[in-house]
Short mmCIF file of C-alpha atoms and ligand atoms in Angstrom, two decimals:
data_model
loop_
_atom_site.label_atom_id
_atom_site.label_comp_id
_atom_site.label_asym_id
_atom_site.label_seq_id
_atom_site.Cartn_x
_atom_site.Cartn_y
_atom_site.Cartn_z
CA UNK A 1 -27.69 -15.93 4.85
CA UNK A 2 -30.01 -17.95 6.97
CA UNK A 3 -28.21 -19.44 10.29
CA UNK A 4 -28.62 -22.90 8.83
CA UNK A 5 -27.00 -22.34 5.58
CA UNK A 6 -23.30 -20.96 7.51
CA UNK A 7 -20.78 -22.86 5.59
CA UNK A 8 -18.67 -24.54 7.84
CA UNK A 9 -15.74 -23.27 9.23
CA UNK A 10 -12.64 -24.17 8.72
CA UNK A 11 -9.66 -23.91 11.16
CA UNK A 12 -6.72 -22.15 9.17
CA UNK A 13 -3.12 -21.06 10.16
CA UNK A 14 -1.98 -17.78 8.50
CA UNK A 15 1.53 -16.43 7.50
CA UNK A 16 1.84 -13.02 6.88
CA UNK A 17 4.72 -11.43 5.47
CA UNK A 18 6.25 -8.28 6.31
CA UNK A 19 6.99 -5.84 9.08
CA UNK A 20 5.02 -2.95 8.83
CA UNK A 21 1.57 -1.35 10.01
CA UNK A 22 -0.01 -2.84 7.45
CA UNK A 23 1.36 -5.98 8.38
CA UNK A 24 0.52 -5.47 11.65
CA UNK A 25 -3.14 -4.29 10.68
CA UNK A 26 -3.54 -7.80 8.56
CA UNK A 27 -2.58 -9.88 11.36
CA UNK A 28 -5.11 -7.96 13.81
CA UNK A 29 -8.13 -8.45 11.16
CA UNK A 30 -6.76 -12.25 10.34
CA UNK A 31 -6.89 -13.13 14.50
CA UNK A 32 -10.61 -11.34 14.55
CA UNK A 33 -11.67 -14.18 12.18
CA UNK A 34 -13.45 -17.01 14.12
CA UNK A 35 -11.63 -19.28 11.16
CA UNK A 36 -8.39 -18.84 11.97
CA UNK A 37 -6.50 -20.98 14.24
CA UNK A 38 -2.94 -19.81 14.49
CA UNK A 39 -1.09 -16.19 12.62
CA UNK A 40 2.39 -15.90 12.02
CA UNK A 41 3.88 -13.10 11.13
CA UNK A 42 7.06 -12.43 9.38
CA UNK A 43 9.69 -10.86 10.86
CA UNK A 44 6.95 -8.73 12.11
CA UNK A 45 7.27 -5.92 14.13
CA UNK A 46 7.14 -5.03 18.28
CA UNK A 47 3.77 -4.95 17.39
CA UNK A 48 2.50 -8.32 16.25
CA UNK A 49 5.07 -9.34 18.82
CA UNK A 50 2.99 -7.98 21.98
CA UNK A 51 -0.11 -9.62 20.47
CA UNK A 52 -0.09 -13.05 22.07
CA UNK A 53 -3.20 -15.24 21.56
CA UNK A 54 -3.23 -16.54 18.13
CA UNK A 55 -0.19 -14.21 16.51
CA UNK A 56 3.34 -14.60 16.74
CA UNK A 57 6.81 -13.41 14.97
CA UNK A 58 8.74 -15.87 13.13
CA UNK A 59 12.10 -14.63 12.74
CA UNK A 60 12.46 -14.71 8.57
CA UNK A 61 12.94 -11.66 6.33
CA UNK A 62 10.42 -11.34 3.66
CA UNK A 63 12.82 -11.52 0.51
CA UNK A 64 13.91 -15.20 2.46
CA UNK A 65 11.65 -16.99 -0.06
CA UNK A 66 13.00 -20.40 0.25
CA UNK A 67 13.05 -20.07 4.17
CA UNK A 68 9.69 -19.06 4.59
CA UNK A 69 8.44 -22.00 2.03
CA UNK A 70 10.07 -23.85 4.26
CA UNK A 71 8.07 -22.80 6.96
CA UNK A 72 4.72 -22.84 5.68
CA UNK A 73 5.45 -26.37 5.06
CA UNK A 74 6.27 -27.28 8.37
CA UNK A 75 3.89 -25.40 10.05
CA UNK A 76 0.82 -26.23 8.21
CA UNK A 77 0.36 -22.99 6.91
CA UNK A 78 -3.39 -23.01 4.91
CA UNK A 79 -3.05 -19.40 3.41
CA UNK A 80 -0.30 -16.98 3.06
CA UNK A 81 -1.14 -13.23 2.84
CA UNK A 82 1.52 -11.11 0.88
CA UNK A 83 2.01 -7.66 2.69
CA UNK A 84 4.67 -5.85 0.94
CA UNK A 85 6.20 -5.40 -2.84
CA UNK A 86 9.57 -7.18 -2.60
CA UNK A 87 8.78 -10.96 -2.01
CA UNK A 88 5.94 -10.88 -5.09
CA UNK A 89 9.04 -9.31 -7.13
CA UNK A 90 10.79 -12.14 -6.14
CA UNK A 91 7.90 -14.53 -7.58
CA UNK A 92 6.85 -15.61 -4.03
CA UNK A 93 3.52 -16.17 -5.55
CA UNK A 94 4.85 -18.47 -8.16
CA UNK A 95 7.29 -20.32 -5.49
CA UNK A 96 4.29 -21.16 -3.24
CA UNK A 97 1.93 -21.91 -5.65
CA UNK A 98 3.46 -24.30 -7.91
CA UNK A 99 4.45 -25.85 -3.85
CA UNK A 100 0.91 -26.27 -3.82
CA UNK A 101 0.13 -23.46 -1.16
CA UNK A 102 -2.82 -21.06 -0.90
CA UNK A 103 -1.04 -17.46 -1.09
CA UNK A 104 -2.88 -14.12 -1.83
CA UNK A 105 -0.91 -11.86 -4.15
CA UNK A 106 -0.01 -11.72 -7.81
CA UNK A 107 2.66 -13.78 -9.84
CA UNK A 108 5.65 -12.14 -10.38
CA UNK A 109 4.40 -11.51 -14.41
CA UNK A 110 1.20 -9.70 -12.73
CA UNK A 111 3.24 -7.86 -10.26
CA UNK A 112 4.91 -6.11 -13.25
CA UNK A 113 2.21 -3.56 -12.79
CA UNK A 114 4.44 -2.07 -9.82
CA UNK A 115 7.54 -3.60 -10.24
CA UNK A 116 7.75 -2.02 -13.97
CA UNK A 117 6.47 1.06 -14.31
CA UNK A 118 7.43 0.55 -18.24
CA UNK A 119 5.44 -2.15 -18.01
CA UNK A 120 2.26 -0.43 -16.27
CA UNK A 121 2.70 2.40 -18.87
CA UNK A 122 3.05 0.42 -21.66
CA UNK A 123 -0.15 -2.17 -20.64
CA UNK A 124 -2.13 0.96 -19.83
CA UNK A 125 -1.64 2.14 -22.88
CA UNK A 126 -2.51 -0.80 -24.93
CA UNK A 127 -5.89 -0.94 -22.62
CA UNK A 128 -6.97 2.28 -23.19
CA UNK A 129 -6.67 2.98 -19.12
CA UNK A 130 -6.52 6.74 -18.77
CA UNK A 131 -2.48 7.79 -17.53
CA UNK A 132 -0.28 10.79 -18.06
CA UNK A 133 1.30 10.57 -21.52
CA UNK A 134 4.87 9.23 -21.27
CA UNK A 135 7.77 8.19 -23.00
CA UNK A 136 10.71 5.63 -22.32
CA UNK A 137 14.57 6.09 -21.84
CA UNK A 138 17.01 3.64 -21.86
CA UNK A 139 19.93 6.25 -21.97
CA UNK A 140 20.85 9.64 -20.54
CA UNK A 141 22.08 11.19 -23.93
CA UNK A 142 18.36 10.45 -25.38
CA UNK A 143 16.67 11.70 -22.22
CA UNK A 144 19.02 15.28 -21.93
CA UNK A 145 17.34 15.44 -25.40
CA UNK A 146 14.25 14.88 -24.82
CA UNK A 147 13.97 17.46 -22.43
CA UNK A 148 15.45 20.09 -24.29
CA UNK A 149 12.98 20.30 -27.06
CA UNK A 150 11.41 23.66 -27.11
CA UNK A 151 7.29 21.88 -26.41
CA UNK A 152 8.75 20.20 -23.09
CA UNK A 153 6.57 22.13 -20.18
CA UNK A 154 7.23 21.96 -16.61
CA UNK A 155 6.36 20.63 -13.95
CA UNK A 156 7.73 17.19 -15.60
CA UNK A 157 7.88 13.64 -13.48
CA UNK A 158 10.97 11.56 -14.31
CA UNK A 159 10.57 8.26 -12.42
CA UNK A 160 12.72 5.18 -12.35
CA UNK A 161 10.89 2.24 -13.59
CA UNK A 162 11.96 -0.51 -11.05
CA UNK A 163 11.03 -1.08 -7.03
CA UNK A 164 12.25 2.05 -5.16
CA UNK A 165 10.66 2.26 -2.12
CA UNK A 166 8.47 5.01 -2.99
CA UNK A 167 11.10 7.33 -3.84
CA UNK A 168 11.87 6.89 -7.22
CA UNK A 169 9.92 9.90 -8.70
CA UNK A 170 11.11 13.30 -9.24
CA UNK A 171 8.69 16.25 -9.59
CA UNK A 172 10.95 18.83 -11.87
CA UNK A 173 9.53 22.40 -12.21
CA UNK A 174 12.55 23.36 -14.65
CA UNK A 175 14.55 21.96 -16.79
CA UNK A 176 17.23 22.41 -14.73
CA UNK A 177 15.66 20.02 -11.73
CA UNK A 178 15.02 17.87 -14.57
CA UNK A 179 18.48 17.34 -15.41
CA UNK A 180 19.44 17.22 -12.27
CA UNK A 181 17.11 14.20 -11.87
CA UNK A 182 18.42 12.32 -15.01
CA UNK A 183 21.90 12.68 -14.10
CA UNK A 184 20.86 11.48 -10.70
CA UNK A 185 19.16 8.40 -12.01
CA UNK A 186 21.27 7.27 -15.09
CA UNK A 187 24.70 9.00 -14.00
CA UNK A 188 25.13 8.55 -10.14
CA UNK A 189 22.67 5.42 -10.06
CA UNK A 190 20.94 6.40 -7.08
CA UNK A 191 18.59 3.53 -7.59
CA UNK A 192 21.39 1.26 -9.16
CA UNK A 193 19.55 -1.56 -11.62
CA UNK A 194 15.92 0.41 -10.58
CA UNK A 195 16.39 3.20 -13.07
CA UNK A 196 17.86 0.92 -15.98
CA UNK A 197 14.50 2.60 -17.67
CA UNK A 198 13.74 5.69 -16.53
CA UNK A 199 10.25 6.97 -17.88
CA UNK A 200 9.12 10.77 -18.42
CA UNK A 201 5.49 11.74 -18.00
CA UNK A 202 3.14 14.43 -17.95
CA UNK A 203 2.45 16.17 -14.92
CA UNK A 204 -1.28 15.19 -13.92
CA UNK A 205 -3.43 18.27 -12.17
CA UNK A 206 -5.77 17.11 -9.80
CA UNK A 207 -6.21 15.26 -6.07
CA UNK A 208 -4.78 11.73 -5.18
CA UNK A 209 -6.64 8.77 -3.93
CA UNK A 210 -5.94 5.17 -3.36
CA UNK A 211 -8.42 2.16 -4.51
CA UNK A 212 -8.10 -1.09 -3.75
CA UNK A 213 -9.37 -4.52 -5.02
CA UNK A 214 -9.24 -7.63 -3.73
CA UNK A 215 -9.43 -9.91 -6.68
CA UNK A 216 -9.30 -14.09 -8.34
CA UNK A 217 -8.49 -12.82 -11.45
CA UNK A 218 -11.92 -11.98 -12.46
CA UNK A 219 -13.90 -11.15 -9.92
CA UNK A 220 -13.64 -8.19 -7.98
CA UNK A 221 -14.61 -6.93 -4.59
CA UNK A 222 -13.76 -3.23 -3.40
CA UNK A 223 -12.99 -1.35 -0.13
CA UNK A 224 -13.63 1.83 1.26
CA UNK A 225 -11.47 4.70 -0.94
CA UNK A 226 -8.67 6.34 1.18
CA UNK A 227 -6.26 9.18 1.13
CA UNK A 228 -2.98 8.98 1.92
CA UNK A 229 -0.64 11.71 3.16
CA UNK A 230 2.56 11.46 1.08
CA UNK A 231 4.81 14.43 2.37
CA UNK A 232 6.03 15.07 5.41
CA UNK A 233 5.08 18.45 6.22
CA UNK A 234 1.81 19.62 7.23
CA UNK A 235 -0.09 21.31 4.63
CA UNK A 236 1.80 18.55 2.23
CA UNK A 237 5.04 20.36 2.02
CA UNK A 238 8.65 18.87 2.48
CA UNK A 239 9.84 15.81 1.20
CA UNK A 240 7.83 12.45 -0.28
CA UNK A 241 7.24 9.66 2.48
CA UNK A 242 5.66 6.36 2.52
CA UNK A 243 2.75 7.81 3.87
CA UNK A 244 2.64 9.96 7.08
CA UNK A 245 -1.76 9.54 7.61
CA UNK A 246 -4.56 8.56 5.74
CA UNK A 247 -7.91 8.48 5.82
CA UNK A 248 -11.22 6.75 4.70
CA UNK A 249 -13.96 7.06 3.23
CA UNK A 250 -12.15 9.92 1.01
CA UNK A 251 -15.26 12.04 -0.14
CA UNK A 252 -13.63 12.93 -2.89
CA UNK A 253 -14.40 9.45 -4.56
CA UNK A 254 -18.01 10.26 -5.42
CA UNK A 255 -19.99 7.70 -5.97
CA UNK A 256 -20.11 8.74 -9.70
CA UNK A 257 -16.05 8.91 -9.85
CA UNK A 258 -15.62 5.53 -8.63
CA UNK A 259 -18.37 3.82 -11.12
CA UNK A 260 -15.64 5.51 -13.33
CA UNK A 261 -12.84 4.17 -11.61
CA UNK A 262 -14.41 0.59 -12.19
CA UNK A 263 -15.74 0.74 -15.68
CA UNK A 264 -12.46 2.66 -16.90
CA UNK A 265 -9.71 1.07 -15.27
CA UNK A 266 -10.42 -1.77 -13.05
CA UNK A 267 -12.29 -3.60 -14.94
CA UNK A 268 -9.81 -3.39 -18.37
CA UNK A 269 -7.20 -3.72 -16.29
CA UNK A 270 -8.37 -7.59 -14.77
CA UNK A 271 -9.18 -8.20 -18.38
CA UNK A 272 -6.62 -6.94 -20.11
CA UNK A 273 -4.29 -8.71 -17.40
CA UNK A 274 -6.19 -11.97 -18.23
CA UNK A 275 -6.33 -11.35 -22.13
CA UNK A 276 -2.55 -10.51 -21.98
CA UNK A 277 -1.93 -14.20 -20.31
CA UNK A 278 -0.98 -12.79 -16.79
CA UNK A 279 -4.20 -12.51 -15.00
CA UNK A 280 -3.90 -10.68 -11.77
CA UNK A 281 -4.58 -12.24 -8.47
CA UNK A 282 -4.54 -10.44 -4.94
CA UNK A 283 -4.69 -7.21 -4.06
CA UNK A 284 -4.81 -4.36 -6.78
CA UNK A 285 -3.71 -0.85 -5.93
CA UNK A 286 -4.99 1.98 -8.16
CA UNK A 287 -3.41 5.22 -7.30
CA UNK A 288 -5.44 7.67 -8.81
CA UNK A 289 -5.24 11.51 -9.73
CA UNK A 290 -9.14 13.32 -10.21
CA UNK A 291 -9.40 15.89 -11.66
CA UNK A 292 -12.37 17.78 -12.31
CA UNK A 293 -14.63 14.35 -11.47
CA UNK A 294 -12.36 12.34 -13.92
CA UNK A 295 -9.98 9.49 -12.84
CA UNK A 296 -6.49 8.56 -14.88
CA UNK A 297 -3.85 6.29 -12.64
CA UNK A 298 -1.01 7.69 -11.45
CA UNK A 299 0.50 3.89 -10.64
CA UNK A 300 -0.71 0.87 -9.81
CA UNK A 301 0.81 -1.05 -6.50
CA UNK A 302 0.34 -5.23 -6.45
CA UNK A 303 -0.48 -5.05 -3.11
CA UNK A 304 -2.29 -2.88 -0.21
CA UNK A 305 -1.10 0.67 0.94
CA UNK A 306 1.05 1.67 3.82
CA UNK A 307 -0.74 3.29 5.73
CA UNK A 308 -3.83 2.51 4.14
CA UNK A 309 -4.57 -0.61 4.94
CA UNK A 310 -5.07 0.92 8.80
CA UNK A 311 -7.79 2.74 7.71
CA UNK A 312 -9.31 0.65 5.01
CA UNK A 313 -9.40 -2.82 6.70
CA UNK A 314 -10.48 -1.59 10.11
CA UNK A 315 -13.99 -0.17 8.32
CA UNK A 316 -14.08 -4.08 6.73
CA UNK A 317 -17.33 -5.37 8.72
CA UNK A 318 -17.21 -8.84 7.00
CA UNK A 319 -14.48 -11.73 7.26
CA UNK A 320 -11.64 -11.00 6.06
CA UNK A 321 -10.13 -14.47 6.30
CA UNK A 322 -13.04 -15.88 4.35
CA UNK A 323 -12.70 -13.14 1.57
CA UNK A 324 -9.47 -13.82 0.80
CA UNK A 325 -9.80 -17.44 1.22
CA UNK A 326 -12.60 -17.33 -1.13
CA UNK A 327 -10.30 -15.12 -3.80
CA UNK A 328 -7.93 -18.17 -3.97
CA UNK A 329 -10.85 -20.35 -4.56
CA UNK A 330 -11.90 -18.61 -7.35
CA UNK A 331 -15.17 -17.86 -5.20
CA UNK A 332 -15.11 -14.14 -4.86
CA UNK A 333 -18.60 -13.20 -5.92
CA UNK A 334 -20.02 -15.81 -3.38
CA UNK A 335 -19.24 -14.08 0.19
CA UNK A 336 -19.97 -11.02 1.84
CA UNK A 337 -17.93 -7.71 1.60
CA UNK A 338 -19.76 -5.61 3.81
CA UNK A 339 -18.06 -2.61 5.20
CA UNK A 340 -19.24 -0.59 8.53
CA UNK A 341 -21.14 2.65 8.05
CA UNK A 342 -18.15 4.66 9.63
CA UNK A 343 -15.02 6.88 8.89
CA UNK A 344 -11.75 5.34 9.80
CA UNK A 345 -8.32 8.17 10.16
CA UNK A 346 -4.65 6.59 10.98
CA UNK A 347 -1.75 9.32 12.21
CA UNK A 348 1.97 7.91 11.58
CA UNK A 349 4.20 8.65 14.29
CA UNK A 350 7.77 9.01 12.94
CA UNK A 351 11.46 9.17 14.02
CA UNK A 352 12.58 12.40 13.95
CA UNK A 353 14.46 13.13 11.13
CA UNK A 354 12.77 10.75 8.76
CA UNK A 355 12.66 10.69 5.98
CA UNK A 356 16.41 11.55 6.00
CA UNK A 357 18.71 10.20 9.08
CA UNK A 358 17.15 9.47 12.07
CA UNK A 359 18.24 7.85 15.48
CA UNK A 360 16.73 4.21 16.51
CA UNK A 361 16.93 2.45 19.57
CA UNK A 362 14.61 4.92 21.53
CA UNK A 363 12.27 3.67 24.57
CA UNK A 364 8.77 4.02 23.82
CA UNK A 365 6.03 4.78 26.62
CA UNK A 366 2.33 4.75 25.80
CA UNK A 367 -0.41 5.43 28.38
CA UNK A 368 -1.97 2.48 30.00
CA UNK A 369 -5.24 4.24 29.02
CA UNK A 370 -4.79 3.60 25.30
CA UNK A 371 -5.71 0.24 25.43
CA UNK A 372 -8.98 1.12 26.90
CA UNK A 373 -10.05 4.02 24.23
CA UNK A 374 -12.83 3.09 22.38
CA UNK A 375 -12.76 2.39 18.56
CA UNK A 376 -8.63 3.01 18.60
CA UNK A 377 -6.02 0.51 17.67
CA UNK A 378 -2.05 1.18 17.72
CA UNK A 379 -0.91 -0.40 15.00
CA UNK A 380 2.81 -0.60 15.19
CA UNK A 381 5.79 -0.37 12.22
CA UNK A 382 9.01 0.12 13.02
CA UNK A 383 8.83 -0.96 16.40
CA UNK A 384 11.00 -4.19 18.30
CA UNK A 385 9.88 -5.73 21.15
CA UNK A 386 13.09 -7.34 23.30
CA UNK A 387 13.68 -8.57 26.85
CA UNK A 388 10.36 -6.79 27.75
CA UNK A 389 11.60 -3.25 26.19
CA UNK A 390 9.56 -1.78 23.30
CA UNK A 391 12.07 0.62 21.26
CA UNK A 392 11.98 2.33 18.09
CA UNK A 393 13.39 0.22 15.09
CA UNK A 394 12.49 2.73 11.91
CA UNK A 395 11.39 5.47 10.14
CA UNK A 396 7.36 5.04 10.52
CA UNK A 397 7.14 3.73 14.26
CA UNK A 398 3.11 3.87 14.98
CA UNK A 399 0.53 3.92 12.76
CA UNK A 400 -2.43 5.54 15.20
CA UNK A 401 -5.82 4.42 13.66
CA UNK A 402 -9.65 5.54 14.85
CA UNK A 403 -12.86 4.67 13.86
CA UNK A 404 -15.84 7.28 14.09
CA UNK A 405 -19.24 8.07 13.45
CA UNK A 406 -18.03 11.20 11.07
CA UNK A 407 -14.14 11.54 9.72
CA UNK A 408 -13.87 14.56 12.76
CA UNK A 409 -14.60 12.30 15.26
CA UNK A 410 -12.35 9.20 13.76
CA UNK A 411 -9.59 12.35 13.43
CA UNK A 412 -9.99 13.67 16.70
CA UNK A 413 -10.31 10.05 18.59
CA UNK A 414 -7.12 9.17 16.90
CA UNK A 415 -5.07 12.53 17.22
CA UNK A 416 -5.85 11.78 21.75
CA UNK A 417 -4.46 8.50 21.00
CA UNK A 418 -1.33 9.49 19.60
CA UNK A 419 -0.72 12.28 21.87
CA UNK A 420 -0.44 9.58 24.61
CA UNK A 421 2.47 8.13 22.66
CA UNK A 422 6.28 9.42 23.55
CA UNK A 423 9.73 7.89 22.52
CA UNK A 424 12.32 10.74 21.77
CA UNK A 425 11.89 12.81 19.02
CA UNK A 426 8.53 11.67 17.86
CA UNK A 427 7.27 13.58 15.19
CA UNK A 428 3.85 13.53 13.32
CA UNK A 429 1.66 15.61 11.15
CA UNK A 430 -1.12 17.74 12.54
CA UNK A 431 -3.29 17.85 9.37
CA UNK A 432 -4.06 14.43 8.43
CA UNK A 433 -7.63 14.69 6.91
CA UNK A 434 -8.07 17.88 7.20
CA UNK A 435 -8.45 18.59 3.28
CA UNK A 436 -11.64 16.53 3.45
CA UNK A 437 -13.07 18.13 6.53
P1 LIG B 501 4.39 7.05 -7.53
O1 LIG B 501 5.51 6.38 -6.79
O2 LIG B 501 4.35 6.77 -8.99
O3 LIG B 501 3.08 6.92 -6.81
O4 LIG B 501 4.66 8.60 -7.37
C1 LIG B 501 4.79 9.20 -6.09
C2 LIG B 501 4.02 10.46 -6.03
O5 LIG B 501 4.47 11.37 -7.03
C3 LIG B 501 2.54 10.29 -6.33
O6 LIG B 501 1.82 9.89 -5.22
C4 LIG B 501 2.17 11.67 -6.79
O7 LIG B 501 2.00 12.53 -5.70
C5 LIG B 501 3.38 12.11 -7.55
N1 LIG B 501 3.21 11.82 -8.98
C6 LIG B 501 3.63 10.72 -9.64
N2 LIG B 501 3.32 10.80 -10.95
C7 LIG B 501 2.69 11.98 -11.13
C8 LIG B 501 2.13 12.66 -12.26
N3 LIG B 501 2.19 12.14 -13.48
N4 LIG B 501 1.56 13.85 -12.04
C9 LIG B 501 1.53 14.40 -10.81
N5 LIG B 501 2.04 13.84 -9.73
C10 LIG B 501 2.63 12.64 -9.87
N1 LIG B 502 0.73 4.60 0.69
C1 LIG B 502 1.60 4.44 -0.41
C2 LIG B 502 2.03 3.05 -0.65
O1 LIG B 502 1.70 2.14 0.07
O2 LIG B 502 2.74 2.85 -1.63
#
């Protein structure tokens, strides 16, 4: 765009809500933007806390809804950026809008797409998107059944339908796991109202990815494809996570894969979203499974990943502010989504312990030099910053990101970053990206 045709730009004050590294990694590309005035974040982390300059924590939990409305009002907030799955469940996006406030994220009809997985299955099925073959149970009886018919084969996912916090799906190899899963889900109530529905599905051969879309409803605008790390062993063994690494871009998105990605499930998902009557704002998820070159979704998330987001919005060259700005004003197509000609790798650093029990409170030291290390940035999660003490608050305490000229250097840059990291009992994976290397 020629220097004289810059739109202007406008001074804004941004609320972002949640506490993780992805929260932390919005409010770091939200204070990079020349357009934004003031960033709150909340409740934040240690993290956004040590920021200073134009961020700060506001002490509100993200399921608050009324609170933080309150809040945006007060403080003049121009646009609110949705980080995790539980306030758009909540209808956040409805509460703010119909208060007449710019929020990125999906209604909570849209937001079915994650906070159903019935619903997902069922829409994707009506579209025509590619998914495992599934089936429904409201019941335990009918499920027992179900799996107990001589053509069931093995392995067999059984996953609660509602918001679990990523650990709602069981991977059976027998029927005996499998039982053990429905009993666990419909019997015990593990996940309580969560697996009212519980739905059965095909296993799905292949490798995982994660695409995202920033969207108005319409139009579309992509970022890099990443991997995330799910387990929390190294060569993926152990139990599920929310994510122990990730890295992008993930090779294994071929060029030729994602013009499938788009044409066979992004694009009927806006429109069958809009032809439905719920058309999908925000950010759209697509976790994928390829195999052999050929796409089907394993689920859909109404918002960005954790962790991500610390891969895929560091390689984001253009404004961020003004994208998502311009996907509120319905403007999408008309600004800049450039990304940087780079490879971008994050390494979590966990409690040890997690996913199960583990200890919090724990002092946290890292080495004056990190600061200084090119292309790096410590993006923290479960992390509080009090009376001048940074301790461990969580499960996922650091999310290490680097940037590099090839994914080994962004890998290797990162891993010396995190090895100047130490609280007690810090644990992290030693593999992240090395499936793509
Ligand atoms: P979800 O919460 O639906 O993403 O499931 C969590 C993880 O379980 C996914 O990232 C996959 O690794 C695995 N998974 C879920 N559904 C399937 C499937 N149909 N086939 C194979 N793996 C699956
Ligand atoms: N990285 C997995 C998730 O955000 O759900």
């Amino acid at each position: 765009m020629p220097e004289n045709h810059k739109p202007t730009v406008r001074v804004m004050n941004v609320l972002i809500i949640g506490s993780g590294a992805r929260e932390h990694a919005l409010a770091w590309a939200a204070a990079k933007s020349e357009r934004v005035a003031m960033v709150f974040v909340a409740p934040g982390n240690g993290g956004t806390a040590l920021m200073g300059g134009k961020v700060s924590n506001v002490q509100l939990k993200a399921t608050a809804l009324d609170e933080l409305l309150a809040f945006a009002h007060d403080n003049n907030i121009d646009l609110t950026i949705v980080g995790s799955e539980q306030p758009l469940e909540l209808g956040i996006v409805d509460l703010f809008r119909s208060a007449g406030l710019h929020v990125v994220g999906p209604t909570q009809t849209a937001a079915r797409l994650e906070s159903s997985k019935v619903f997902s299955k069922e829409f994707m099925q009506r579209q025509g998107i590619p998914t495992a073959c599934y089936h429904v149970y409201r019941d335990m009886s009918t499920a027992v059944r179900s799996i107990e018919l001589p053509e069931t084969s093995y392995p067999l996912v059984i996953k609660a339908s509602g918001l679990c916090a990523g650990k709602g799906v069981f991977i059976a190899l027998d029927r005996q796991e499998a039982l053990k899963a429905i009993r666990e889900l419909f019997e015990e109530r593990i996940f309580g109202d969560a697996a009212d529905e519980v739905v059965i599905e095909d296993f799905l051969q292949g490798q995982e990815a994660s695409v995202f879309a920033l969207t108005d409803g319409t139009c579309y605008r992509l970022f890099l494809p990443a991997q995330d790390h799910k387990r929390i062993g190294n060569g993926d063994t152990g139990k599920n996570t929310g994510g122990m690494g990730a890295y992008a871009p993930a090779p294994l998105v071929t060029p030729e894969v994602l013009q499938k990605v788009e044409k066979q499930i992004i694009q009927p998902t806006l429109k069958g979203m809009r032809d439905e009557g719920y058309p999908y704002t925000g950010f759209l998820y697509v976790g994928l499974m390829i195999d052999n070159g050929e796409p089907s979704v394993v689920e859909y998330n109404a918002r960005l990943g954790d962790p991500e987001t610390q891969v895929v919005l560091p390689l984001l060259q253009s404004d961020f502010i003004a994208a998502l700005q311009a996907s509120v004003d319905g403007t999408l197509g008309d600004v800049p989504f450039e990304m940087h000609r780079k490879s971008a790798a994050t390494i979590v650093i966990a409690s040890g312990g997690y996913p199960d029990h583990y200890e919090t409170g724990r002092k946290i030291t890292i080495a004056d030099e990190v600061a200084a290390m090119e292309d790096c940035l410590v993006f923290h999660a479960g992390t509080s910053f009090e009376e001048g003490k940074l301790t461990t608050s969580g499960g996922r305490v650091f999310s290490v990101t680097a940037l590099g000229h090839s994914l080994r250097e962004s890998i290797d840059r990162a891993y010396r970053a995190v090895e100047k990291i130490s609280f007690e009992g810090a644990y992290y994976r030693t593999d992240i990206g090395a499936k793509a290397l």
